[in-house]
PDB file of C-alpha atoms in Angstrom:
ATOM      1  CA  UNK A   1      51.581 -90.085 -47.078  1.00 56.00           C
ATOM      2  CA  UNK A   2      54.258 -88.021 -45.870  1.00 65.00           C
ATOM      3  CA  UNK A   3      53.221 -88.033 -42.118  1.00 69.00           C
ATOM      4  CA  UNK A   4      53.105 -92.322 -42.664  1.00 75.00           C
ATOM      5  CA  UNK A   5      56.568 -92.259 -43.848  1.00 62.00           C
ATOM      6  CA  UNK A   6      57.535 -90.154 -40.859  1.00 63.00           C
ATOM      7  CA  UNK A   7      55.945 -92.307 -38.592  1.00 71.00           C
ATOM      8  CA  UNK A   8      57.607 -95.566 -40.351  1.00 60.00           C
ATOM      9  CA  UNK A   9      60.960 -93.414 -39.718  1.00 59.00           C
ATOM     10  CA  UNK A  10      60.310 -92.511 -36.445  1.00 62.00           C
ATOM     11  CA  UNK A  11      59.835 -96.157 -35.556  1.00 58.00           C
ATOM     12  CA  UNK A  12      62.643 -97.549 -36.971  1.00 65.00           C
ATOM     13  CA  UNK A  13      65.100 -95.135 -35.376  1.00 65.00           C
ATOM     14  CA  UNK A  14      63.279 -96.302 -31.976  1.00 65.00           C
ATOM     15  CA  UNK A  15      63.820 -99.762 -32.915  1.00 56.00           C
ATOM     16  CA  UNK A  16      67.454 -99.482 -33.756  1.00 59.00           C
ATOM     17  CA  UNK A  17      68.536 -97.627 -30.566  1.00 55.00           C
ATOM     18  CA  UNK A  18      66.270 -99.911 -28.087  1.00 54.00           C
ATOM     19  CA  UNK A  19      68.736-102.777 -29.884  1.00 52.00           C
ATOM     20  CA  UNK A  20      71.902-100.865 -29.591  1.00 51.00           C
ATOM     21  CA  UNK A  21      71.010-100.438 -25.498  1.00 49.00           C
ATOM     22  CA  UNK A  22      70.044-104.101 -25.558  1.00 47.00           C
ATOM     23  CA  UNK A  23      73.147-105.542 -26.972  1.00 46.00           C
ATOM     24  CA  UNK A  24      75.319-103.500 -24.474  1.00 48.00           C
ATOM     25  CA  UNK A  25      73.236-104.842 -21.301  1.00 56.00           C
ATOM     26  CA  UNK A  26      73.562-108.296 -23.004  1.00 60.00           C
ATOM     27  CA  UNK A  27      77.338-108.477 -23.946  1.00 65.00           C
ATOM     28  CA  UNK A  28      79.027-105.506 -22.157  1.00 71.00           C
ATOM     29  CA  UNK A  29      81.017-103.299 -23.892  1.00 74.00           C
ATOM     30  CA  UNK A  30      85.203-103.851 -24.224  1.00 78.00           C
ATOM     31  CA  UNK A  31      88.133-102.468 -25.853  1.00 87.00           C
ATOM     32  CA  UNK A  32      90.384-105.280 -26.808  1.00 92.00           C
ATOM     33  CA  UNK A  33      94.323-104.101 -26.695  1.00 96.00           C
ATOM     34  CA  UNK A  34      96.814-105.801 -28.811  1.00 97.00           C
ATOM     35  CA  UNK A  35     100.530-104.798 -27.722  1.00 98.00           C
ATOM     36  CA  UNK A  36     102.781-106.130 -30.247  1.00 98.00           C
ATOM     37  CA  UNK A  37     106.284-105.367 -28.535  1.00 98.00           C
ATOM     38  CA  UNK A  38     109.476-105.307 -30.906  1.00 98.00           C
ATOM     39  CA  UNK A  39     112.326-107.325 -30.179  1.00 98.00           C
ATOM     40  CA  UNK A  40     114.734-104.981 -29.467  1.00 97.00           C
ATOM     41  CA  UNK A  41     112.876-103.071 -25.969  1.00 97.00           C
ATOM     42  CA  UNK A  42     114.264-101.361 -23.719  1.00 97.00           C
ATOM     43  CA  UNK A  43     118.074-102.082 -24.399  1.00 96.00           C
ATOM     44  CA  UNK A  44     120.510-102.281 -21.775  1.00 93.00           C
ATOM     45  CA  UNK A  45     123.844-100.688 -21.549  1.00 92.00           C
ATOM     46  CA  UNK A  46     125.160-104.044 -23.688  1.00 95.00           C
ATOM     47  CA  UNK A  47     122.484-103.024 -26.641  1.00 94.00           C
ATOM     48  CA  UNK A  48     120.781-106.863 -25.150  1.00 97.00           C
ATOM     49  CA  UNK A  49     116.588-106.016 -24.862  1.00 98.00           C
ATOM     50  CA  UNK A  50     114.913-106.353 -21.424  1.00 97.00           C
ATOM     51  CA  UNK A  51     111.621-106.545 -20.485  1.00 98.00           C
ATOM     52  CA  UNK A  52     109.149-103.452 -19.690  1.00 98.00           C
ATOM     53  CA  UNK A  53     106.518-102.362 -17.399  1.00 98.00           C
ATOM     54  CA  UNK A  54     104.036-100.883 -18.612  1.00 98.00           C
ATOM     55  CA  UNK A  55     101.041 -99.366 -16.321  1.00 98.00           C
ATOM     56  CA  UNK A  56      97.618 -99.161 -18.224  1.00 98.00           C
ATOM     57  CA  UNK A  57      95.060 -95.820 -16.795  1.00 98.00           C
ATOM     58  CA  UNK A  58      91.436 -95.606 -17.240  1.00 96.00           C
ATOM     59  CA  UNK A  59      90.840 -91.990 -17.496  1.00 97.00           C
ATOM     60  CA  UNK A  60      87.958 -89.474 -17.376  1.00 97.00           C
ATOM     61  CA  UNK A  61      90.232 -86.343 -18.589  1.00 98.00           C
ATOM     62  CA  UNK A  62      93.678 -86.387 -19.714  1.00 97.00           C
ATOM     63  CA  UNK A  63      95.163 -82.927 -19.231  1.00 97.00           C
ATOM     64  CA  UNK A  64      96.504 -83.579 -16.039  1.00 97.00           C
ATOM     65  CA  UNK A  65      98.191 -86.791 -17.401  1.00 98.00           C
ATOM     66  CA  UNK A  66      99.546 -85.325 -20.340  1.00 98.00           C
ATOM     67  CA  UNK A  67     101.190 -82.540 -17.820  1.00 97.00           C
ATOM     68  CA  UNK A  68     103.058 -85.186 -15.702  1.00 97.00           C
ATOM     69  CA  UNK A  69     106.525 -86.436 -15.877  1.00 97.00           C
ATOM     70  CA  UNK A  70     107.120 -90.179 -15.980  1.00 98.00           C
ATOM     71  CA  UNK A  71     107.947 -90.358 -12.092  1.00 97.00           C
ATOM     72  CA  UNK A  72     105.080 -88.858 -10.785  1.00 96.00           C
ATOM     73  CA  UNK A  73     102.608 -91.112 -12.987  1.00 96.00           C
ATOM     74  CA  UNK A  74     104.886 -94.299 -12.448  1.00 97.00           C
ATOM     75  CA  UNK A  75     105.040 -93.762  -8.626  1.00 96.00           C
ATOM     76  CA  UNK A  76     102.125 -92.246  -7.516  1.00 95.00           C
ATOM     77  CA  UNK A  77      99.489 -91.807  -9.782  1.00 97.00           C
ATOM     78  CA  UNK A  78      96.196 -91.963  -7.717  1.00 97.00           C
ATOM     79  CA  UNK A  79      97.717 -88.831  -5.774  1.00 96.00           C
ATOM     80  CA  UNK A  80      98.222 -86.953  -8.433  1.00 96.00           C
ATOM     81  CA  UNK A  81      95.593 -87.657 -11.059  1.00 98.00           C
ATOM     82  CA  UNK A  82      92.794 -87.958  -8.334  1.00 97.00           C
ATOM     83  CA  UNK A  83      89.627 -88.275  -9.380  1.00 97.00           C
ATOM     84  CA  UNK A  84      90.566 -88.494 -13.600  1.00 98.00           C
ATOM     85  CA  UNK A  85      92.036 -91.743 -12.469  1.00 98.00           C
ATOM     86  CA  UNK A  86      89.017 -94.546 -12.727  1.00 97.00           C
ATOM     87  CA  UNK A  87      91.059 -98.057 -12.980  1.00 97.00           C
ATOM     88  CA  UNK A  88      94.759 -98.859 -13.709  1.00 97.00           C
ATOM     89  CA  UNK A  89      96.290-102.084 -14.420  1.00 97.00           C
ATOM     90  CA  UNK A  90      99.715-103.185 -14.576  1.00 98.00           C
ATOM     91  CA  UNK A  91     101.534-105.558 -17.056  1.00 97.00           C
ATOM     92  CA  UNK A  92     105.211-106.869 -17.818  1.00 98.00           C
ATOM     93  CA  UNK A  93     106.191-107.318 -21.561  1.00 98.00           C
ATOM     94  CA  UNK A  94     108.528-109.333 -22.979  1.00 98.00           C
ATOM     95  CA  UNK A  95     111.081-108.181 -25.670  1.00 98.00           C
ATOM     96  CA  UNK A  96     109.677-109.732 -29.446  1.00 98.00           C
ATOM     97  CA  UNK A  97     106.095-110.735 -27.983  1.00 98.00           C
ATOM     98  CA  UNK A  98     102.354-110.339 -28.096  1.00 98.00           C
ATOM     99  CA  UNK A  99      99.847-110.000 -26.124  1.00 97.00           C
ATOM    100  CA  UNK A 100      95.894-109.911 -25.972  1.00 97.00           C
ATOM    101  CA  UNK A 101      94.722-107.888 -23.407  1.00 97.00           C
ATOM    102  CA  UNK A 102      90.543-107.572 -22.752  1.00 94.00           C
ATOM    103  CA  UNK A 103      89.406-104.795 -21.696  1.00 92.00           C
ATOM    104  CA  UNK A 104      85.932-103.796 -19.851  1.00 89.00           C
ATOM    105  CA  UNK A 105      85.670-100.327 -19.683  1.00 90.00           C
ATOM    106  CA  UNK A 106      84.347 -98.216 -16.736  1.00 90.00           C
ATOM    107  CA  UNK A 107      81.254 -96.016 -17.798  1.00 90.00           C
ATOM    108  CA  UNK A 108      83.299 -93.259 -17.475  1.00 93.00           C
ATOM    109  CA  UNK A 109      86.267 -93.777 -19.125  1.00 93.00           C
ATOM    110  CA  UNK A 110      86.784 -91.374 -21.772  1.00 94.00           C
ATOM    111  CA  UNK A 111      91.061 -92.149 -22.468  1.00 96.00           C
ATOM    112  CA  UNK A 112      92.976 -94.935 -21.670  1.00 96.00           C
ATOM    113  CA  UNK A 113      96.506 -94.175 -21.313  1.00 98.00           C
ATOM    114  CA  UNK A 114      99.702 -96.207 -21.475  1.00 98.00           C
ATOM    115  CA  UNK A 115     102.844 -95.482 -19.856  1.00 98.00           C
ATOM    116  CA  UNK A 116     106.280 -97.490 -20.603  1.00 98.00           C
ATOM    117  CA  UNK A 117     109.112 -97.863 -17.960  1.00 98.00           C
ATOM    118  CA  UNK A 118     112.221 -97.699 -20.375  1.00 98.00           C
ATOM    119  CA  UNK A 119     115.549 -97.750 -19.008  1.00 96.00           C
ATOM    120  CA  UNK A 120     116.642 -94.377 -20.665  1.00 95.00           C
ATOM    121  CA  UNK A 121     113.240 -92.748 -19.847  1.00 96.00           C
ATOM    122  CA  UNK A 122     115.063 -89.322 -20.596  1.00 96.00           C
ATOM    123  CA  UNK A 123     115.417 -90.742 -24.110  1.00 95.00           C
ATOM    124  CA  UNK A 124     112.293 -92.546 -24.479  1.00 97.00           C
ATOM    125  CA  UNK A 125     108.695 -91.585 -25.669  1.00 98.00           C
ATOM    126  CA  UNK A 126     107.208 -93.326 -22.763  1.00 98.00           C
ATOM    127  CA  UNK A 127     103.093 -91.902 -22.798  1.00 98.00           C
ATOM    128  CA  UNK A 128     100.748 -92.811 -24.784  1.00 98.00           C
ATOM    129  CA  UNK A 129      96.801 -91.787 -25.210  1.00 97.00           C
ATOM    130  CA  UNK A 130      93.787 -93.032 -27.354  1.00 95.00           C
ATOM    131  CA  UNK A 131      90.048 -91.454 -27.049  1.00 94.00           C
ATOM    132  CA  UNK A 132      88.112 -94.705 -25.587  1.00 91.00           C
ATOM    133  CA  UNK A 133      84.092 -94.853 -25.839  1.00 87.00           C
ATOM    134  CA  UNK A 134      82.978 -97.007 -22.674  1.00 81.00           C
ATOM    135  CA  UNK A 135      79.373 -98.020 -24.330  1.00 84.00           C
ATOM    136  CA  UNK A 136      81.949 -99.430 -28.435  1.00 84.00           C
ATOM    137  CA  UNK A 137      82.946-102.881 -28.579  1.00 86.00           C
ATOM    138  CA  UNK A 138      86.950-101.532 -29.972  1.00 86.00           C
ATOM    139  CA  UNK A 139      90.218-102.895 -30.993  1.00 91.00           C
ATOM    140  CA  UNK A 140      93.091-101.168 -30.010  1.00 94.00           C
ATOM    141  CA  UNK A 141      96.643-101.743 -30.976  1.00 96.00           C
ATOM    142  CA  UNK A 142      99.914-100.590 -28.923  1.00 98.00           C
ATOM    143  CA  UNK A 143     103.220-100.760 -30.409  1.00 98.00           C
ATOM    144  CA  UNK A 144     105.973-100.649 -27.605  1.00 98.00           C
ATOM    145  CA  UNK A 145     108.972-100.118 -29.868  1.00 97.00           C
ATOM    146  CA  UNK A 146     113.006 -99.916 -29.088  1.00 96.00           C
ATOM    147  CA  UNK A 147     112.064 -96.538 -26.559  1.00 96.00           C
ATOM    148  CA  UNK A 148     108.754 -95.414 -28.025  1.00 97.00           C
ATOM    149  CA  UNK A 149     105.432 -96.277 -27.047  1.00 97.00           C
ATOM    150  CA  UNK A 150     102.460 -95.656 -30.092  1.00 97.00           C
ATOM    151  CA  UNK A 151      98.868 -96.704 -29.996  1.00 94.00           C
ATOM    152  CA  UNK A 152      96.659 -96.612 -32.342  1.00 91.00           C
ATOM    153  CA  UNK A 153      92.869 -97.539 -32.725  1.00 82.00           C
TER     154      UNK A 153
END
């Protein structure tokens, strides 16, 4: 009795990750980002918000993105993160808006990281990192705030 149970067990476990592999070949996998940008960004040297850029990276590692000043990333990033570096994308936000932004994932992609250009970057917390799985349908959310960037999933 206990070996039919097993087998019963067995089989369902089969079952369940032949479906998981299906659905993923059928509807690929994304990470959906929501920025939801605060009305006050990036203020100029009247305290009046202005847009930002921000530059989205697809990354395989992130310790040599975490170890980089804003410049370096901003400017040149495919020199310097080399082969960590899988996709980037780059967006403008407006102060007080939102934004939907789909994502498809490379297979590799194990971070995605976010960096804001504020106008005080020596006063702003400009990086931002979240753990992405390439094979998860997830929903991420970005807050780009005053001078802070936060994400969150």
């Amino acid at each position: 009795m206990n070996n039919k149970l097993l087998s019963v067990l067995v089989v369902i476990f089969t079952l369940a990750l032949s479906a998981c592999t299906a659905v993923n070949k059928i509807v690929p996998p994304s990470t959906d980002v929501t920025f939801n940008v605060a009305a006050d960004i990036n203020p100029d040297i009247n305290q009046r918000p202005s847009p930002v850029v921000v530059k989205i990276f697809e990354l395989s590692s992130r310790t040599v993105f975490d170890n980089q000043d804003f410049f370096t990333l901003y400017e040149d990033p495919e020199s310097v993160l080399g082969p960590d570096l899988l996709k980037k994308d780059e967006l403008e936000l407006q102060p007080g808006s939102k934004l939907e932004y789909p994502m498809s994932l490379d297979r590799n992609t194990r971070y995605v990281g976010f960096v804001v250009a504020y106008r005080d970057i020596d006063q702003a917390r400009w990086r931002a990192v979240l753990a992405a799985d390439p094979t998860g349908y997830d929903d991420v959310t970005v807050n780009v705030e005053e001078i802070a960037v936060y994400a969150k999933d």
